[in-house]
Coordinates of C-alpha atoms and ligand atoms in Angstrom, one line a residue:
X1 CA 58.8 -24.9 1.4
X2 CA 56.7 -22.6 -0.6
X3 CA 53.0 -21.6 -0.6
X4 CA 51.1 -18.5 -1.5
X5 CA 49.8 -17.6 2.0
X6 CA 50.7 -18.7 5.5
X7 CA 48.1 -18.4 8.2
X8 CA 49.6 -18.5 11.7
X9 CA 47.3 -20.0 14.4
X10 CA 44.6 -22.6 14.2
X11 CA 42.0 -21.1 16.5
X12 CA 38.7 -20.2 15.1
X13 CA 40.1 -17.0 13.5
X14 CA 42.9 -18.7 11.6
X15 CA 40.5 -21.5 10.5
X16 CA 37.9 -18.9 9.3
X17 CA 40.6 -17.2 7.2
X18 CA 41.7 -20.6 5.9
X19 CA 38.2 -21.4 4.8
X20 CA 37.9 -18.1 3.0
X21 CA 41.3 -18.6 1.3
X22 CA 40.2 -22.1 0.2
X23 CA 36.9 -20.7 -1.2
X24 CA 39.1 -18.3 -3.3
X25 CA 41.4 -21.2 -4.3
X26 CA 44.4 -19.5 -2.7
X27 CA 47.0 -22.1 -1.8
X28 CA 48.0 -21.8 1.9
X29 CA 48.9 -23.6 5.1
X30 CA 47.9 -23.0 8.7
X31 CA 50.8 -23.2 11.1
X32 CA 49.9 -24.1 14.7
X33 CA 52.3 -24.5 17.6
X34 CA 50.0 -27.0 19.4
X35 CA 46.8 -28.5 18.0
X36 CA 43.6 -27.0 16.6
X37 CA 41.9 -25.0 19.4
X38 CA 45.1 -24.9 21.4
X39 CA 44.2 -21.9 23.5
X40 CA 40.9 -23.4 24.6
X41 CA 42.7 -26.7 25.4
X42 CA 45.6 -25.2 27.4
X43 CA 44.8 -21.7 28.6
X44 CA 41.3 -21.7 30.0
X45 CA 39.9 -22.8 33.4
X46 CA 38.0 -26.0 33.8
X47 CA 34.5 -24.7 34.5
X48 CA 34.6 -21.9 31.8
X49 CA 31.6 -21.9 29.5
X50 CA 31.2 -19.5 26.6
X51 CA 29.4 -16.4 27.5
X52 CA 28.0 -16.2 24.0
X53 CA 25.0 -18.5 23.3
X54 CA 25.5 -21.5 21.0
X55 CA 23.8 -19.8 18.0
X56 CA 26.4 -17.0 18.2
X57 CA 29.3 -19.0 16.9
X58 CA 28.7 -18.6 13.2
X59 CA 31.7 -19.2 11.1
X60 CA 32.1 -19.2 7.3
X61 CA 30.3 -22.3 6.0
X62 CA 29.6 -23.6 9.5
X63 CA 27.1 -22.9 12.3
X64 CA 25.5 -24.5 15.3
X65 CA 22.7 -26.9 14.4
X66 CA 22.2 -28.7 17.8
X67 CA 19.1 -28.7 20.0
X68 CA 20.1 -25.9 22.4
X69 CA 20.8 -22.7 20.4
X70 CA 20.4 -20.6 23.5
X71 CA 22.7 -22.7 25.7
X72 CA 26.4 -22.0 26.5
X73 CA 29.1 -24.3 25.4
X74 CA 31.5 -26.0 27.9
X75 CA 35.2 -26.0 27.1
X76 CA 34.9 -29.6 25.8
X77 CA 32.0 -28.6 23.5
X78 CA 33.9 -25.5 22.4
X79 CA 37.0 -27.5 21.5
X80 CA 34.9 -30.1 19.7
X81 CA 33.1 -27.3 17.8
X82 CA 36.4 -25.8 16.5
X83 CA 38.0 -29.2 15.8
X84 CA 34.9 -30.2 13.7
X85 CA 35.2 -26.9 11.8
X86 CA 38.8 -27.6 10.9
X87 CA 37.7 -31.1 9.7
X88 CA 34.7 -30.0 7.6
X89 CA 36.8 -27.2 6.1
X90 CA 39.6 -29.6 5.4
X91 CA 41.9 -26.8 6.7
X92 CA 45.6 -27.5 5.8
X93 CA 46.8 -27.3 9.4
X94 CA 50.4 -28.1 10.3
X95 CA 50.2 -28.8 14.0
X96 CA 53.2 -28.7 16.4
X97 CA 54.8 -26.1 14.3
X98 CA 55.9 -23.0 16.2
X99 CA 56.6 -19.8 14.3
X100 CA 59.8 -18.4 15.6
X101 CA 60.1 -15.4 13.2
X102 CA 58.4 -13.7 10.3
X103 CA 60.6 -11.5 8.0
X104 CA 60.0 -9.6 4.8
X105 CA 62.0 -11.1 2.0
X106 CA 62.0 -10.0 -1.7
X107 CA 58.3 -9.5 -2.6
X108 CA 57.0 -11.6 0.1
X109 CA 57.8 -13.2 3.5
X110 CA 59.8 -15.9 5.0
X111 CA 58.2 -17.7 8.0
X112 CA 60.7 -19.4 10.1
X113 CA 59.4 -22.3 12.3
X114 CA 60.9 -25.0 14.4
X115 CA 60.0 -27.3 11.5
X116 CA 61.7 -25.4 8.7
X117 CA 61.1 -22.3 6.6
X118 CA 58.1 -21.3 4.5
X119 CA 58.4 -18.7 1.6
X120 CA 55.1 -17.0 0.8
X121 CA 53.6 -13.9 -0.6
X122 CA 51.1 -13.2 2.2
X123 CA 50.9 -13.9 5.9
X124 CA 47.9 -13.8 8.2
X125 CA 48.6 -13.4 11.9
X126 CA 45.8 -15.2 13.7
X127 CA 47.7 -16.0 16.9
X128 CA 45.1 -14.7 19.3
X129 CA 44.6 -11.5 21.4
X130 CA 44.9 -13.2 24.8
X131 CA 48.4 -14.7 24.7
X132 CA 49.8 -12.9 27.7
X133 CA 48.3 -11.7 31.0
X134 CA 48.6 -8.0 31.7
X135 CA 50.0 -8.1 35.2
X136 CA 50.4 -4.6 36.7
X137 CA 53.7 -3.4 37.9
X138 CA 52.5 -3.3 41.5
X139 CA 52.6 -7.1 41.4
X140 CA 56.3 -6.9 42.3
X141 CA 55.3 -5.4 45.7
X142 CA 53.1 -8.4 46.7
X143 CA 54.5 -10.1 49.9
X144 CA 56.2 -13.4 49.1
X145 CA 53.8 -15.3 51.4
X146 CA 51.0 -14.7 48.8
X147 CA 50.5 -16.9 45.8
X148 CA 49.8 -15.0 42.6
X149 CA 48.2 -16.4 39.5
X150 CA 46.7 -15.1 36.2
X151 CA 43.5 -16.4 34.5
X152 CA 45.8 -18.2 31.9
X153 CA 47.2 -20.3 34.8
X154 CA 44.0 -20.6 36.8
X155 CA 42.2 -24.0 36.4
X156 CA 40.0 -24.4 39.5
X157 CA 39.8 -23.3 43.2
X158 CA 41.4 -26.6 44.4
X159 CA 44.7 -25.5 43.0
X160 CA 44.8 -22.5 45.4
X161 CA 46.0 -22.6 49.0
X162 CA 43.2 -22.5 51.6
X163 CA 42.3 -19.0 52.8
X164 CA 41.2 -15.7 51.4
X165 CA 41.6 -14.6 47.8
X166 CA 41.8 -11.2 46.2
X167 CA 40.8 -11.0 42.6
X168 CA 42.0 -7.9 40.9
X169 CA 39.8 -6.8 37.9
X170 CA 36.0 -7.1 37.5
X171 CA 35.5 -7.8 33.8
X172 CA 34.3 -11.2 32.5
X173 CA 37.3 -13.3 33.7
X174 CA 37.6 -11.6 37.1
X175 CA 33.9 -11.7 38.0
X176 CA 33.5 -15.4 36.9
X177 CA 36.6 -16.5 38.8
X178 CA 35.7 -14.5 41.9
X179 CA 32.3 -16.1 41.9
X180 CA 33.7 -19.6 41.5
X181 CA 36.3 -19.2 44.2
X182 CA 33.7 -17.7 46.6
X183 CA 31.5 -20.7 46.0
X184 CA 34.4 -23.0 46.9
X185 CA 34.2 -21.6 50.4
X186 CA 37.1 -19.1 50.3
X187 CA 36.5 -15.5 51.3
X188 CA 36.9 -13.3 48.2
X189 CA 37.7 -9.6 47.9
X190 CA 37.2 -8.2 44.4
X191 CA 39.2 -5.0 43.5
X192 CA 37.1 -3.2 41.0
X193 CA 38.5 -0.9 38.3
X194 CA 36.8 0.3 35.2
X195 CA 34.2 -2.2 34.1
X196 CA 31.3 -2.8 31.8
X197 CA 28.1 -4.0 33.4
X198 CA 25.5 -5.9 31.4
X199 CA 22.5 -8.0 32.4
X200 CA 22.4 -11.6 31.0
X201 CA 18.7 -11.2 30.1
X202 CA 16.8 -8.1 29.2
X203 CA 13.1 -7.9 28.3
X204 CA 13.0 -11.7 28.1
X205 CA 15.9 -12.1 25.6
X206 CA 19.6 -12.7 26.0
X207 CA 21.7 -9.5 25.9
X208 CA 23.8 -11.0 23.1
X209 CA 20.7 -11.5 21.1
X210 CA 19.8 -7.8 21.5
X211 CA 23.3 -6.6 20.7
X212 CA 23.4 -8.8 17.6
X213 CA 19.9 -7.8 16.3
X214 CA 20.2 -4.1 17.1
X215 CA 23.5 -3.9 15.2
X216 CA 25.7 -3.1 18.2
X217 CA 28.1 -5.9 17.5
X218 CA 28.3 -5.0 13.8
X219 CA 29.6 -1.5 14.4
X220 CA 32.6 -0.8 12.3
X221 CA 36.0 0.5 13.5
X222 CA 35.5 3.4 11.2
X223 CA 32.2 4.3 12.9
X224 CA 33.3 4.8 16.5
X225 CA 35.1 7.7 18.1
X226 CA 38.6 7.0 19.3
X227 CA 39.0 3.4 18.1
X228 CA 42.2 2.9 20.0
X229 CA 40.3 3.5 23.3
X230 CA 37.5 1.1 22.3
X231 CA 40.0 -1.5 21.2
X232 CA 41.4 -1.6 24.8
X233 CA 38.0 -1.6 26.5
X234 CA 36.8 -4.1 29.0
X235 CA 34.8 -7.3 28.4
X236 CA 31.2 -7.4 29.6
X237 CA 30.5 -8.7 33.1
X238 CA 28.7 -11.9 31.8
X239 CA 28.9 -15.6 32.3
X240 CA 27.3 -18.5 30.5
X241 CA 25.3 -20.7 32.8
X242 CA 22.1 -22.9 32.7
X243 CA 20.3 -20.5 35.2
X244 CA 21.4 -17.5 33.1
X245 CA 22.4 -15.7 36.2
X246 CA 24.1 -12.3 36.3
X247 CA 27.7 -11.8 37.6
X248 CA 27.4 -8.0 38.0
X249 CA 28.6 -6.4 41.2
X250 CA 25.2 -6.6 42.9
X251 CA 25.0 -10.3 42.2
X252 CA 28.6 -10.8 43.6
X253 CA 28.2 -8.6 46.7
X254 CA 24.8 -10.3 47.2
X255 CA 26.5 -13.7 47.7
X256 CA 29.1 -12.2 50.1
X257 CA 32.0 -11.1 47.9
X258 CA 33.7 -8.0 49.3
X259 CA 34.0 -5.1 46.8
X260 CA 36.9 -2.7 47.1
X261 CA 38.2 0.0 44.7
X262 CA 40.9 -0.3 42.1
X263 CA 44.2 -1.7 43.4
X264 CA 46.2 1.5 43.2
X265 CA 49.4 0.3 44.9
X266 CA 51.0 -1.8 47.6
X267 CA 53.2 -0.2 50.2
X268 CA 54.8 -1.8 53.2
X269 CA 52.7 -4.9 52.8
X270 CA 49.5 -3.0 52.6
X271 CA 47.2 -2.9 49.6
X272 CA 45.9 0.6 48.7
X273 CA 42.6 0.9 46.9
X274 CA 41.4 3.9 45.1
X275 CA 38.4 5.8 46.4
X276 CA 36.8 5.8 43.0
X277 CA 34.6 2.7 43.5
X278 CA 31.3 4.6 43.7
X279 CA 32.2 6.7 40.6
X280 CA 33.3 3.7 38.6
X281 CA 30.1 1.9 39.4
X282 CA 27.9 4.9 38.5
X283 CA 29.8 5.2 35.2
X284 CA 29.2 1.5 34.5
X285 CA 25.5 1.8 35.4
X286 CA 25.2 4.8 33.1
X287 CA 26.8 3.0 30.2
X288 CA 24.6 0.0 30.7
X289 CA 21.6 2.2 30.7
X290 CA 22.8 3.8 27.4
X291 CA 23.0 0.4 25.9
X292 CA 19.5 -0.5 27.1
X293 CA 18.2 2.8 25.7
X294 CA 19.6 2.0 22.3
X295 CA 18.1 -1.5 22.5
X296 CA 14.7 0.0 23.5
X297 CA 14.8 2.4 20.6
X298 CA 15.6 -0.3 18.2
X299 CA 12.9 -2.5 19.6
X300 CA 10.3 0.3 19.4
X301 CA 11.2 0.9 15.7
X302 CA 11.3 -2.7 14.6
X303 CA 9.3 -5.0 16.8
X304 CA 5.6 -5.4 17.5
X305 CA 4.5 -4.5 21.0
X306 CA 4.0 -7.8 22.9
X307 CA 6.8 -9.5 21.1
X308 CA 9.1 -8.9 24.0
X309 CA 8.7 -7.8 27.7
X310 CA 8.3 -4.1 28.4
X311 CA 11.4 -2.0 29.0
X312 CA 12.7 -1.6 32.6
X313 CA 15.9 -0.6 34.4
X314 CA 18.0 -2.5 36.8
X315 CA 18.8 -1.5 40.4
X316 CA 21.9 0.8 40.5
X317 CA 25.1 -0.9 41.7
X318 CA 25.1 -1.0 45.5
X319 CA 28.3 0.3 47.0
X320 CA 28.9 0.4 50.8
X321 CA 29.2 3.9 52.3
X322 CA 32.9 3.7 53.0
X323 CA 34.6 0.8 51.2
X324 CA 38.0 0.1 52.7
X325 CA 40.9 1.9 51.1
X326 CA 43.6 -0.3 52.6
X327 CA 44.1 -4.0 53.4
X328 CA 46.9 -5.6 55.3
X329 CA 48.5 -8.3 53.0
X330 CA 50.8 -9.5 55.8
X331 CA 48.0 -10.6 58.2
X332 CA 47.5 -14.0 56.4
X333 CA 43.9 -13.1 55.5
X334 CA 44.8 -13.1 51.8
X335 CA 46.6 -16.2 50.6
X336 CA 46.2 -15.7 46.8
X337 CA 45.9 -12.9 44.4
X338 CA 44.4 -13.5 40.9
X339 CA 45.4 -10.9 38.4
X340 CA 42.3 -10.7 36.2
X341 CA 43.7 -7.4 34.7
X342 CA 43.4 -8.2 31.1
X343 CA 45.4 -9.8 28.3
X344 CA 47.5 -8.8 25.4
X345 CA 48.7 -10.5 22.2
X346 CA 52.2 -11.8 21.7
X347 CA 53.8 -10.9 18.4
X348 CA 57.3 -10.9 19.7
X349 CA 58.4 -13.2 16.8
X350 CA 57.2 -10.7 14.1
X351 CA 60.4 -9.2 12.7
X352 CA 58.8 -6.7 10.4
X353 CA 58.9 -2.9 11.0
X354 CA 55.2 -2.5 11.8
X355 CA 55.1 -1.7 15.5
X356 CA 54.1 1.7 16.9
X357 CA 55.9 3.2 20.0
X358 CA 53.6 1.3 22.3
X359 CA 54.6 -2.0 20.6
X360 CA 51.2 -2.4 18.8
X361 CA 51.0 -3.4 15.2
X362 CA 50.0 -0.5 12.9
X363 CA 47.1 -1.6 10.8
X364 CA 43.9 -0.4 9.2
X365 CA 41.1 -2.8 10.0
X366 CA 43.5 -5.8 9.9
X367 CA 45.4 -4.7 6.8
X368 CA 48.9 -4.3 8.3
X369 CA 51.3 -1.5 7.1
X370 CA 53.4 -4.0 5.3
X371 CA 52.0 -5.3 1.9
X372 CA 50.6 -8.8 2.2
X373 CA 50.5 -8.9 6.0
X374 CA 47.1 -9.3 7.8
X375 CA 45.8 -9.5 11.3
X376 CA 42.8 -11.5 12.6
X377 CA 41.1 -11.8 16.0
X378 CA 42.1 -8.6 17.8
X379 CA 39.5 -6.6 19.7
X380 CA 37.5 -4.3 17.4
X381 CA 39.8 -5.2 14.6
X382 CA 37.1 -4.3 12.1
X383 CA 33.9 -4.6 14.1
X384 CA 32.8 -4.6 17.8
X385 CA 32.4 -8.4 17.5
X386 CA 35.9 -9.0 15.9
X387 CA 37.3 -10.9 18.9
X388 CA 34.3 -13.2 19.3
X389 CA 33.9 -16.5 17.4
X390 CA 30.9 -14.9 15.7
X391 CA 33.0 -12.0 14.5
X392 CA 35.7 -13.9 12.6
X393 CA 33.5 -14.6 9.6
X394 CA 32.9 -11.1 8.3
X395 CA 36.5 -10.1 9.0
X396 CA 37.9 -13.1 7.2
X397 CA 35.7 -12.6 4.2
X398 CA 36.7 -9.0 3.9
X399 CA 40.4 -9.5 4.6
X400 CA 40.7 -12.5 2.3
X401 CA 39.2 -10.4 -0.4
X402 CA 41.8 -7.7 0.2
X403 CA 44.5 -10.4 0.3
X404 CA 43.3 -11.8 -3.1
X405 CA 43.4 -8.3 -4.5
X406 CA 46.9 -7.8 -3.3
X407 CA 48.1 -11.0 -4.8
X408 CA 46.6 -10.1 -8.2
X409 CA 48.0 -6.6 -8.1
X410 CA 51.5 -7.7 -7.2
X411 CA 51.4 -10.5 -9.8
X412 CA 50.4 -7.9 -12.5
X413 CA 53.1 -5.6 -11.3
X414 CA 55.7 -8.4 -11.5
X415 CA 54.5 -9.3 -15.1
X416 CA 54.9 -5.6 -16.1
X417 CA 58.4 -5.3 -14.8
X418 CA 60.9 -5.1 -17.7
X419 CA 63.0 -8.2 -18.1
X420 CA 66.6 -7.1 -18.2
X421 CA 68.5 -9.0 -20.8
X422 CA 72.2 -9.3 -20.6
X423 CA 72.2 -6.9 -23.6
X424 CA 70.0 -4.5 -21.6
X425 CA 72.4 -4.7 -18.7
X426 CA 75.4 -3.8 -20.7
Ligands
FAD501 C1 38.7 -16.4 29.1 C2 38.1 -16.2 27.8 C3 36.8 -16.4 27.5 C4 36.3 -16.2 26.2 N1 35.0 -16.4 26.0 C5 34.4 -16.2 24.7 C6 33.1 -16.5 24.5 O1 32.3 -16.8 25.3 N2 32.6 -16.3 23.2 C7 33.4 -15.9 22.2 O2 33.0 -15.7 21.1 N3 34.7 -15.5 22.4 C8 35.2 -15.7 23.7 N4 36.6 -15.4 23.9 C9 37.3 -14.7 22.9 C10 37.9 -15.5 21.8 O3 36.8 -16.2 21.1 C11 38.9 -16.5 22.2 O4 39.9 -15.9 22.8 C12 39.5 -17.3 21.0 O5 40.3 -18.3 21.5 C13 40.3 -16.4 20.1 O6 40.4 -17.1 18.9 P1 41.7 -16.8 17.9 O7 41.6 -17.8 16.8 O8 41.7 -15.4 17.6 O9 42.9 -17.1 18.9 P2 43.3 -18.4 19.6 O10 42.1 -19.3 19.9 O11 44.1 -18.0 20.8 O12 44.2 -19.1 18.5 C14 45.5 -18.7 18.2 C15 46.3 -19.9 17.9 O13 47.6 -19.5 17.5 C16 48.6 -20.4 18.0 N5 49.8 -19.7 18.1 C17 50.2 -18.6 18.9 N6 51.4 -18.2 18.6 C18 51.9 -19.1 17.7 C19 53.2 -19.2 17.1 N7 54.2 -18.4 17.3 N8 53.3 -20.2 16.2 C20 52.3 -21.1 15.8 N9 51.1 -21.0 16.4 C21 50.9 -20.0 17.4 C22 48.0 -20.7 19.4 O14 48.5 -22.0 19.9 C23 46.5 -20.8 19.1 O15 46.1 -22.1 18.8 C24 37.1 -15.6 25.2 C25 38.5 -15.4 25.5 C26 39.0 -15.6 26.7 C27 40.4 -15.3 27.0

């Protein structure tokens, strides 16, 4: 089978790219191993709601038009939203088609799937940034009596054995899951590493509204120092709920969750926590205040006084005087460990020489170092918002323009190639 471009993945990122390719009349297919919105259907927990408000899911040619722009979508609503986008865009999705390999062939690519092969000139990898859980090496030292699970497997507290739970990692997934498990009546210990604190609401507005308006989310990958570090930064400690509550460490310790330092190791059945909890919390407070300073400055320059509440600062993160640095994992107090230690993409099927020594794809803002190959949906791919639903539009518009330019240039180059006649060959 032949087409001009193959988009792999029918999440919102692949669908946004598909829409932009259609707008440019570029013939393409979207190959999807499951169904549209497969990750939301199969890899998220039951109670999860988007932490971005409803208005903040703008996609090319599609945006929220319901009665609750400031609400937060449930999983069912998120799936419906993305399914509807595929429908209104008439995206040429081929569901139940798993890509097994992508290889460079002649002037283009061959995409090998469990439903046959596609030949094309360009490929867009939109298979998601959160395919695999980053489980630390120390997991192999966990006593066998303890159940371990990642956020990709976690559905609800009922699936866990009764008893205490240690959640490792205090970013969005870790703080949300810790809170839910605690509310189910299980004692929860949260091992806190580097994290990014943010209030749900500031000066009467949602923090995402501020970051959107003040241009924080539009920052380009070319505008930040050390883009690789930022690309592997943590998600904000936020949750989407009707009461717009915070899930920062003060909120969690306030309801009885025990905070400990970063899980540094496990030796002889004992968990060892780093003594850096206080420092990490001070750092997170400092960074949050820097963000709030930037917001205040933007508000002072662009808004009328009285339009929003006056500036203020939040209480510093409370850390107990001497948080425990060890915990006996053999005592039976901890029955489950949740590894909320981040995610990474899975491009193991990409058989093109574009990986660096850390196994990451070499690219410049989504333009991969192999002509005609593109990426979508990775953190800070082109902008701070690249991994959000709201970030796919700008990236897809720019990368589809690059892709169209590449197709034109390579077609012109092919036309200019001398045709070798049999006489010429002789
Ligand atoms: C827990 C969690 C909460 C999040 N909350 C928010 C939020 O509140 N707001 C927000 O804007 N963003 C949020 N995100 C980030 C982001 O919007 C989602 O991760 C989103 O699913 C990413 O979209 P995507 O299209 O890049 O990837 P995905 O939605 O993962 O889509 C990729 C698709 O590719 C398919 N695929 C993968 N490999 C293959 C293959 N080999 N062959 C064929 N198909 C393949 C998958 O089945 C999948 O359907 C959240 C992410 C996570 C993990």
